[in-house]
Amino acid sequence: DAIRGGYAELEKELGPNGAVSIRSSATAEDLPGMSFAGQQDTYLNIHGLDAVLDHVQQCWASLWTDRAISYRHRQGVGNADVLLAVIVQEMFPSEVAGVMFTANPMTSDPGEILLNVSWGLGEAIVSGRVNPDQYILSKDSLEIKEKELHEKKVMTVRREEGQGSLEVEVPAENRALETLTDEKIRELARIGLEIEAHYLFPQDIEWGYAEGRFAIL
């Protein structure tokens, strides 16, 4: 009943059959030394009450897939010690998406911002299916200190008909192109700094970009 009520409120903003993302938020995610990224299931481009109810159950149940249980076992996290909430949020139609770290996770440098960027929805990056472009910026000046462009062969997109998403090949002429301009990279980094200032701690942020604006996911 709570989900029905919440989705009815969302439909007032999104219109009938408004598309949503259904995502996990587990208590064991993003711990020091282990990320749990991609261990639970995410469902994109879900619309209609019956489908939302079904996929909320599937997302919740994904805490108990063989993959998730095996990962917890390897990391020494007890099954009785983990809980999962399900997030239902507006589906953002990302043309470009990625992950932003407001402290460099490779060097633990709190003075650097690291960005992974690729075409389409962010699922291809989070699941490790694509080798994204990478940027390192100075936190003080927002100067782009390092830029690595990679061949981005696949991307995740919404299904034109029906529920969910699918993985498609990136057109050959776009694979080596930069997905965002330097100006947009700096704009995104400034958003990251605002978020870090709010939480008073370095952040791991998923984001999307479409029709000239960023969304924090």
PDB file of N, CA and C in Angstrom, residues 10-90:
ATOM      1  N   LEU A  10       4.265   9.975  -7.545  1.00  0.00           N
ATOM      2  CA  LEU A  10       5.232  10.158  -8.628  1.00  0.00           C
ATOM      3  C   LEU A  10       4.530  10.345  -9.968  1.00  0.00           C
ATOM      4  N   GLU A  11       3.450   9.592 -10.184  1.00  0.00           N
ATOM      5  CA  GLU A  11       2.737   9.690 -11.458  1.00  0.00           C
ATOM      6  C   GLU A  11       2.149  11.077 -11.671  1.00  0.00           C
ATOM      7  N   LYS A  12       1.833  11.782 -10.587  1.00  0.00           N
ATOM      8  CA  LYS A  12       1.330  13.148 -10.735  1.00  0.00           C
ATOM      9  C   LYS A  12       2.383  14.042 -11.381  1.00  0.00           C
ATOM     10  N   GLU A  13       3.652  13.773 -11.101  1.00  0.00           N
ATOM     11  CA  GLU A  13       4.753  14.559 -11.681  1.00  0.00           C
ATOM     12  C   GLU A  13       5.161  14.024 -13.048  1.00  0.00           C
ATOM     13  N   LEU A  14       5.171  12.702 -13.192  1.00  0.00           N
ATOM     14  CA  LEU A  14       5.736  12.083 -14.386  1.00  0.00           C
ATOM     15  C   LEU A  14       4.705  11.765 -15.456  1.00  0.00           C
ATOM     16  N   GLY A  15       3.428  11.814 -15.097  1.00  0.00           N
ATOM     17  CA  GLY A  15       2.387  11.418 -16.028  1.00  0.00           C
ATOM     18  C   GLY A  15       2.069   9.946 -15.884  1.00  0.00           C
ATOM     19  N   PRO A  16       0.984   9.480 -16.537  1.00  0.00           N
ATOM     20  CA  PRO A  16       0.590   8.067 -16.439  1.00  0.00           C
ATOM     21  C   PRO A  16       1.719   7.147 -16.883  1.00  0.00           C
ATOM     22  N   ASN A  17       1.893   6.075 -16.145  1.00  0.00           N
ATOM     23  CA  ASN A  17       2.964   5.113 -16.450  1.00  0.00           C
ATOM     24  C   ASN A  17       4.342   5.766 -16.476  1.00  0.00           C
ATOM     25  N   GLY A  18       4.549   6.750 -15.588  1.00  0.00           N
ATOM     26  CA  GLY A  18       5.854   7.410 -15.526  1.00  0.00           C
ATOM     27  C   GLY A  18       6.965   6.420 -15.249  1.00  0.00           C
ATOM     28  N   ALA A  19       8.041   6.499 -16.011  1.00  0.00           N
ATOM     29  CA  ALA A  19       9.143   5.545 -15.879  1.00  0.00           C
ATOM     30  C   ALA A  19       9.976   5.842 -14.638  1.00  0.00           C
ATOM     31  N   VAL A  20      10.372   4.793 -13.925  1.00  0.00           N
ATOM     32  CA  VAL A  20      11.182   4.934 -12.716  1.00  0.00           C
ATOM     33  C   VAL A  20      12.372   3.978 -12.779  1.00  0.00           C
ATOM     34  N   SER A  21      13.349   4.263 -11.947  1.00  0.00           N
ATOM     35  CA  SER A  21      14.459   3.351 -11.684  1.00  0.00           C
ATOM     36  C   SER A  21      14.209   2.714 -10.326  1.00  0.00           C
ATOM     37  N   ILE A  22      14.508   1.435 -10.213  1.00  0.00           N
ATOM     38  CA  ILE A  22      14.334   0.706  -8.954  1.00  0.00           C
ATOM     39  C   ILE A  22      15.697   0.169  -8.573  1.00  0.00           C
ATOM     40  N   ARG A  23      16.233   0.660  -7.452  1.00  0.00           N
ATOM     41  CA  ARG A  23      17.642   0.437  -7.125  1.00  0.00           C
ATOM     42  C   ARG A  23      17.794   0.029  -5.659  1.00  0.00           C
ATOM     43  N   SER A  24      18.865  -0.670  -5.376  1.00  0.00           N
ATOM     44  CA  SER A  24      19.105  -1.138  -4.014  1.00  0.00           C
ATOM     45  C   SER A  24      19.943  -0.138  -3.223  1.00  0.00           C
ATOM     46  N   SER A  25      19.711  -0.104  -1.926  1.00  0.00           N
ATOM     47  CA  SER A  25      20.559   0.634  -0.997  1.00  0.00           C
ATOM     48  C   SER A  25      20.768  -0.260   0.222  1.00  0.00           C
ATOM     49  N   ALA A  26      21.860  -1.009   0.199  1.00  0.00           N
ATOM     50  CA  ALA A  26      22.118  -1.989   1.256  1.00  0.00           C
ATOM     51  C   ALA A  26      23.049  -1.421   2.315  1.00  0.00           C
ATOM     52  N   THR A  27      22.894  -1.911   3.542  1.00  0.00           N
ATOM     53  CA  THR A  27      23.719  -1.403   4.642  1.00  0.00           C
ATOM     54  C   THR A  27      25.190  -1.752   4.472  1.00  0.00           C
ATOM     55  N   ALA A  28      25.510  -2.755   3.650  1.00  0.00           N
ATOM     56  CA  ALA A  28      26.910  -3.166   3.472  1.00  0.00           C
ATOM     57  C   ALA A  28      27.561  -2.505   2.268  1.00  0.00           C
ATOM     58  N   GLU A  29      26.864  -1.577   1.593  1.00  0.00           N
ATOM     59  CA  GLU A  29      27.440  -0.946   0.408  1.00  0.00           C
ATOM     60  C   GLU A  29      28.435   0.138   0.801  1.00  0.00           C
ATOM     61  N   ASP A  30      29.446   0.320  -0.074  1.00  0.00           N
ATOM     62  CA  ASP A  30      30.408   1.425   0.049  1.00  0.00           C
ATOM     63  C   ASP A  30      31.116   1.443   1.398  1.00  0.00           C
ATOM     64  N   LEU A  31      31.543   0.258   1.842  1.00  0.00           N
ATOM     65  CA  LEU A  31      32.332   0.180   3.062  1.00  0.00           C
ATOM     66  C   LEU A  31      33.805   0.401   2.731  1.00  0.00           C
ATOM     67  N   PRO A  32      34.633   0.793   3.691  1.00  0.00           N
ATOM     68  CA  PRO A  32      36.064   0.910   3.431  1.00  0.00           C
ATOM     69  C   PRO A  32      36.625  -0.427   2.958  1.00  0.00           C
ATOM     70  N   GLY A  33      37.240  -0.433   1.783  1.00  0.00           N
ATOM     71  CA  GLY A  33      37.875  -1.635   1.282  1.00  0.00           C
ATOM     72  C   GLY A  33      36.994  -2.539   0.456  1.00  0.00           C
ATOM     73  N   MET A  34      35.686  -2.258   0.386  1.00  0.00           N
ATOM     74  CA  MET A  34      34.791  -3.075  -0.452  1.00  0.00           C
ATOM     75  C   MET A  34      33.600  -2.208  -0.856  1.00  0.00           C
ATOM     76  N   SER A  35      33.213  -2.287  -2.131  1.00  0.00           N
ATOM     77  CA  SER A  35      32.184  -1.380  -2.624  1.00  0.00           C
ATOM     78  C   SER A  35      30.818  -2.024  -2.748  1.00  0.00           C
ATOM     79  N   PHE A  36      30.769  -3.338  -2.989  1.00  0.00           N
ATOM     80  CA  PHE A  36      29.514  -4.044  -3.249  1.00  0.00           C
ATOM     81  C   PHE A  36      28.795  -3.514  -4.489  1.00  0.00           C
ATOM     82  N   ALA A  37      29.476  -2.680  -5.307  1.00  0.00           N
ATOM     83  CA  ALA A  37      28.834  -2.131  -6.504  1.00  0.00           C
ATOM     84  C   ALA A  37      28.393  -3.257  -7.424  1.00  0.00           C
ATOM     85  N   GLY A  38      27.144  -3.192  -7.853  1.00  0.00           N
ATOM     86  CA  GLY A  38      26.628  -4.168  -8.799  1.00  0.00           C
ATOM     87  C   GLY A  38      26.255  -5.506  -8.207  1.00  0.00           C
ATOM     88  N   GLN A  39      26.380  -5.675  -6.892  1.00  0.00           N
ATOM     89  CA  GLN A  39      26.061  -6.978  -6.300  1.00  0.00           C
ATOM     90  C   GLN A  39      24.554  -7.219  -6.236  1.00  0.00           C
ATOM     91  N   GLN A  40      23.799  -6.161  -5.921  1.00  0.00           N
ATOM     92  CA  GLN A  40      22.344  -6.270  -5.951  1.00  0.00           C
ATOM     93  C   GLN A  40      21.822  -5.775  -7.306  1.00  0.00           C
ATOM     94  N   ASP A  41      20.577  -6.098  -7.609  1.00  0.00           N
ATOM     95  CA  ASP A  41      20.042  -5.811  -8.941  1.00  0.00           C
ATOM     96  C   ASP A  41      19.422  -4.419  -9.016  1.00  0.00           C
ATOM     97  N   THR A  42      19.597  -3.786 -10.173  1.00  0.00           N
ATOM     98  CA  THR A  42      18.982  -2.502 -10.500  1.00  0.00           C
ATOM     99  C   THR A  42      18.077  -2.709 -11.706  1.00  0.00           C
ATOM    100  N   TYR A  43      16.921  -2.067 -11.694  1.00  0.00           N
ATOM    101  CA  TYR A  43      15.985  -2.158 -12.825  1.00  0.00           C
ATOM    102  C   TYR A  43      15.673  -0.749 -13.308  1.00  0.00           C
ATOM    103  N   LEU A  44      15.930  -0.505 -14.589  1.00  0.00           N
ATOM    104  CA  LEU A  44      15.755   0.813 -15.176  1.00  0.00           C
ATOM    105  C   LEU A  44      14.560   0.821 -16.126  1.00  0.00           C
ATOM    106  N   ASN A  45      13.935   2.011 -16.243  1.00  0.00           N
ATOM    107  CA  ASN A  45      12.843   2.193 -17.199  1.00  0.00           C
ATOM    108  C   ASN A  45      11.666   1.263 -16.898  1.00  0.00           C
ATOM    109  N   ILE A  46      11.221   1.276 -15.647  1.00  0.00           N
ATOM    110  CA  ILE A  46      10.072   0.478 -15.221  1.00  0.00           C
ATOM    111  C   ILE A  46       8.855   1.402 -15.117  1.00  0.00           C
ATOM    112  N   HIS A  47       7.723   0.989 -15.665  1.00  0.00           N
ATOM    113  CA  HIS A  47       6.533   1.839 -15.612  1.00  0.00           C
ATOM    114  C   HIS A  47       5.284   0.982 -15.438  1.00  0.00           C
ATOM    115  N   GLY A  48       4.301   1.572 -14.730  1.00  0.00           N
ATOM    116  CA  GLY A  48       3.080   0.858 -14.398  1.00  0.00           C
ATOM    117  C   GLY A  48       3.162   0.249 -13.015  1.00  0.00           C
ATOM    118  N   LEU A  49       2.072   0.343 -12.241  1.00  0.00           N
ATOM    119  CA  LEU A  49       2.091  -0.081 -10.843  1.00  0.00           C
ATOM    120  C   LEU A  49       2.451  -1.550 -10.684  1.00  0.00           C
ATOM    121  N   ASP A  50       1.857  -2.428 -11.481  1.00  0.00           N
ATOM    122  CA  ASP A  50       2.119  -3.853 -11.325  1.00  0.00           C
ATOM    123  C   ASP A  50       3.599  -4.163 -11.539  1.00  0.00           C
ATOM    124  N   ALA A  51       4.199  -3.539 -12.554  1.00  0.00           N
ATOM    125  CA  ALA A  51       5.620  -3.771 -12.839  1.00  0.00           C
ATOM    126  C   ALA A  51       6.498  -3.215 -11.718  1.00  0.00           C
ATOM    127  N   VAL A  52       6.121  -2.062 -11.169  1.00  0.00           N
ATOM    128  CA  VAL A  52       6.893  -1.485 -10.061  1.00  0.00           C
ATOM    129  C   VAL A  52       6.862  -2.421  -8.852  1.00  0.00           C
ATOM    130  N   LEU A  53       5.678  -2.911  -8.490  1.00  0.00           N
ATOM    131  CA  LEU A  53       5.566  -3.820  -7.343  1.00  0.00           C
ATOM    132  C   LEU A  53       6.405  -5.078  -7.567  1.00  0.00           C
ATOM    133  N   ASP A  54       6.347  -5.626  -8.773  1.00  0.00           N
ATOM    134  CA  ASP A  54       7.095  -6.842  -9.092  1.00  0.00           C
ATOM    135  C   ASP A  54       8.597  -6.607  -8.990  1.00  0.00           C
ATOM    136  N   HIS A  55       9.061  -5.491  -9.546  1.00  0.00           N
ATOM    137  CA  HIS A  55      10.507  -5.250  -9.568  1.00  0.00           C
ATOM    138  C   HIS A  55      11.052  -4.805  -8.202  1.00  0.00           C
ATOM    139  N   VAL A  56      10.217  -4.186  -7.378  1.00  0.00           N
ATOM    140  CA  VAL A  56      10.645  -3.916  -5.996  1.00  0.00           C
ATOM    141  C   VAL A  56      10.921  -5.238  -5.285  1.00  0.00           C
ATOM    142  N   GLN A  57      10.047  -6.216  -5.468  1.00  0.00           N
ATOM    143  CA  GLN A  57      10.274  -7.529  -4.863  1.00  0.00           C
ATOM    144  C   GLN A  57      11.563  -8.163  -5.391  1.00  0.00           C
ATOM    145  N   GLN A  58      11.772  -8.071  -6.708  1.00  0.00           N
ATOM    146  CA  GLN A  58      12.973  -8.666  -7.299  1.00  0.00           C
ATOM    147  C   GLN A  58      14.242  -7.984  -6.786  1.00  0.00           C
ATOM    148  N   CYS A  59      14.192  -6.659  -6.663  1.00  0.00           N
ATOM    149  CA  CYS A  59      15.356  -5.924  -6.145  1.00  0.00           C
ATOM    150  C   CYS A  59      15.648  -6.334  -4.710  1.00  0.00           C
ATOM    151  N   TRP A  60      14.607  -6.405  -3.896  1.00  0.00           N
ATOM    152  CA  TRP A  60      14.765  -6.817  -2.502  1.00  0.00           C
ATOM    153  C   TRP A  60      15.355  -8.227  -2.423  1.00  0.00           C
ATOM    154  N   ALA A  61      14.810  -9.121  -3.248  1.00  0.00           N
ATOM    155  CA  ALA A  61      15.262 -10.513  -3.225  1.00  0.00           C
ATOM    156  C   ALA A  61      16.695 -10.671  -3.716  1.00  0.00           C
ATOM    157  N   SER A  62      17.196  -9.693  -4.475  1.00  0.00           N
ATOM    158  CA  SER A  62      18.550  -9.827  -5.031  1.00  0.00           C
ATOM    159  C   SER A  62      19.628  -9.751  -3.953  1.00  0.00           C
ATOM    160  N   LEU A  63      19.248  -9.409  -2.731  1.00  0.00           N
ATOM    161  CA  LEU A  63      20.185  -9.495  -1.612  1.00  0.00           C
ATOM    162  C   LEU A  63      20.605 -10.943  -1.381  1.00  0.00           C
ATOM    163  N   TRP A  64      19.826 -11.881  -1.926  1.00  0.00           N
ATOM    164  CA  TRP A  64      20.046 -13.301  -1.659  1.00  0.00           C
ATOM    165  C   TRP A  64      20.377 -14.088  -2.919  1.00  0.00           C
ATOM    166  N   THR A  65      20.899 -13.435  -3.944  1.00  0.00           N
ATOM    167  CA  THR A  65      21.390 -14.184  -5.104  1.00  0.00           C
ATOM    168  C   THR A  65      22.695 -14.884  -4.741  1.00  0.00           C
ATOM    169  N   ASP A  66      23.056 -15.903  -5.523  1.00  0.00           N
ATOM    170  CA  ASP A  66      24.324 -16.590  -5.263  1.00  0.00           C
ATOM    171  C   ASP A  66      25.492 -15.622  -5.353  1.00  0.00           C
ATOM    172  N   ARG A  67      25.409 -14.665  -6.275  1.00  0.00           N
ATOM    173  CA  ARG A  67      26.479 -13.676  -6.443  1.00  0.00           C
ATOM    174  C   ARG A  67      26.664 -12.834  -5.184  1.00  0.00           C
ATOM    175  N   ALA A  68      25.547 -12.312  -4.638  1.00  0.00           N
ATOM    176  CA  ALA A  68      25.628 -11.451  -3.463  1.00  0.00           C
ATOM    177  C   ALA A  68      26.088 -12.224  -2.229  1.00  0.00           C
ATOM    178  N   ILE A  69      25.556 -13.430  -2.046  1.00  0.00           N
ATOM    179  CA  ILE A  69      25.949 -14.244  -0.885  1.00  0.00           C
ATOM    180  C   ILE A  69      27.426 -14.613  -0.970  1.00  0.00           C
ATOM    181  N   SER A  70      27.890 -15.000  -2.156  1.00  0.00           N
ATOM    182  CA  SER A  70      29.292 -15.372  -2.345  1.00  0.00           C
ATOM    183  C   SER A  70      30.217 -14.194  -2.060  1.00  0.00           C
ATOM    184  N   TYR A  71      29.829 -12.999  -2.528  1.00  0.00           N
ATOM    185  CA  TYR A  71      30.669 -11.811  -2.297  1.00  0.00           C
ATOM    186  C   TYR A  71      30.760 -11.501  -0.802  1.00  0.00           C
ATOM    187  N   ARG A  72      29.629 -11.570  -0.104  1.00  0.00           N
ATOM    188  CA  ARG A  72      29.657 -11.314   1.335  1.00  0.00           C
ATOM    189  C   ARG A  72      30.527 -12.339   2.049  1.00  0.00           C
ATOM    190  N   HIS A  73      30.440 -13.581   1.613  1.00  0.00           N
ATOM    191  CA  HIS A  73      31.248 -14.636   2.238  1.00  0.00           C
ATOM    192  C   HIS A  73      32.741 -14.336   2.065  1.00  0.00           C
ATOM    193  N   ARG A  74      33.136 -13.953   0.853  1.00  0.00           N
ATOM    194  CA  ARG A  74      34.550 -13.649   0.597  1.00  0.00           C
ATOM    195  C   ARG A  74      35.022 -12.445   1.398  1.00  0.00           C
ATOM    196  N   GLN A  75      34.122 -11.484   1.642  1.00  0.00           N
ATOM    197  CA  GLN A  75      34.498 -10.263   2.351  1.00  0.00           C
ATOM    198  C   GLN A  75      34.312 -10.396   3.862  1.00  0.00           C
ATOM    199  N   GLY A  76      33.821 -11.533   4.321  1.00  0.00           N
ATOM    200  CA  GLY A  76      33.652 -11.733   5.757  1.00  0.00           C
ATOM    201  C   GLY A  76      32.492 -10.970   6.356  1.00  0.00           C
ATOM    202  N   VAL A  77      31.473 -10.674   5.542  1.00  0.00           N
ATOM    203  CA  VAL A  77      30.279  -9.972   6.027  1.00  0.00           C
ATOM    204  C   VAL A  77      29.177 -11.004   6.257  1.00  0.00           C
ATOM    205  N   GLY A  78      28.665 -11.075   7.471  1.00  0.00           N
ATOM    206  CA  GLY A  78      27.655 -12.076   7.806  1.00  0.00           C
ATOM    207  C   GLY A  78      26.314 -11.776   7.161  1.00  0.00           C
ATOM    208  N   ASN A  79      25.620 -12.820   6.729  1.00  0.00           N
ATOM    209  CA  ASN A  79      24.316 -12.629   6.098  1.00  0.00           C
ATOM    210  C   ASN A  79      23.303 -11.997   7.040  1.00  0.00           C
ATOM    211  N   ALA A  80      23.444 -12.239   8.322  1.00  0.00           N
ATOM    212  CA  ALA A  80      22.500 -11.678   9.291  1.00  0.00           C
ATOM    213  C   ALA A  80      22.784 -10.204   9.586  1.00  0.00           C
ATOM    214  N   ASP A  81      23.912  -9.696   9.061  1.00  0.00           N
ATOM    215  CA  ASP A  81      24.331  -8.328   9.380  1.00  0.00           C
ATOM    216  C   ASP A  81      23.989  -7.330   8.281  1.00  0.00           C
ATOM    217  N   VAL A  82      23.289  -7.757   7.235  1.00  0.00           N
ATOM    218  CA  VAL A  82      23.034  -6.873   6.098  1.00  0.00           C
ATOM    219  C   VAL A  82      21.533  -6.700   5.886  1.00  0.00           C
ATOM    220  N   LEU A  83      21.141  -5.477   5.599  1.00  0.00           N
ATOM    221  CA  LEU A  83      19.750  -5.126   5.319  1.00  0.00           C
ATOM    222  C   LEU A  83      19.702  -4.351   4.007  1.00  0.00           C
ATOM    223  N   LEU A  84      18.532  -4.312   3.378  1.00  0.00           N
ATOM    224  CA  LEU A  84      18.427  -3.640   2.089  1.00  0.00           C
ATOM    225  C   LEU A  84      17.133  -2.839   2.004  1.00  0.00           C
ATOM    226  N   ALA A  85      17.279  -1.587   1.592  1.00  0.00           N
ATOM    227  CA  ALA A  85      16.122  -0.760   1.228  1.00  0.00           C
ATOM    228  C   ALA A  85      16.064  -0.673  -0.292  1.00  0.00           C
ATOM    229  N   VAL A  86      14.870  -0.455  -0.815  1.00  0.00           N
ATOM    230  CA  VAL A  86      14.692  -0.306  -2.258  1.00  0.00           C
ATOM    231  C   VAL A  86      14.325   1.145  -2.563  1.00  0.00           C
ATOM    232  N   ILE A  87      15.061   1.748  -3.468  1.00  0.00           N
ATOM    233  CA  ILE A  87      14.820   3.129  -3.889  1.00  0.00           C
ATOM    234  C   ILE A  87      14.020   3.115  -5.188  1.00  0.00           C
ATOM    235  N   VAL A  88      12.917   3.846  -5.226  1.00  0.00           N
ATOM    236  CA  VAL A  88      12.152   4.042  -6.461  1.00  0.00           C
ATOM    237  C   VAL A  88      12.233   5.529  -6.793  1.00  0.00           C
ATOM    238  N   GLN A  89      12.830   5.858  -7.930  1.00  0.00           N
ATOM    239  CA  GLN A  89      13.051   7.257  -8.262  1.00  0.00           C
ATOM    240  C   GLN A  89      12.760   7.501  -9.738  1.00  0.00           C
ATOM    241  N   GLU A  90      12.546   8.763 -10.067  1.00  0.00           N
ATOM    242  CA  GLU A  90      12.310   9.144 -11.459  1.00  0.00           C
ATOM    243  C   GLU A  90      13.432   8.625 -12.350  1.00  0.00           C
TER     244      GLU A  90
END
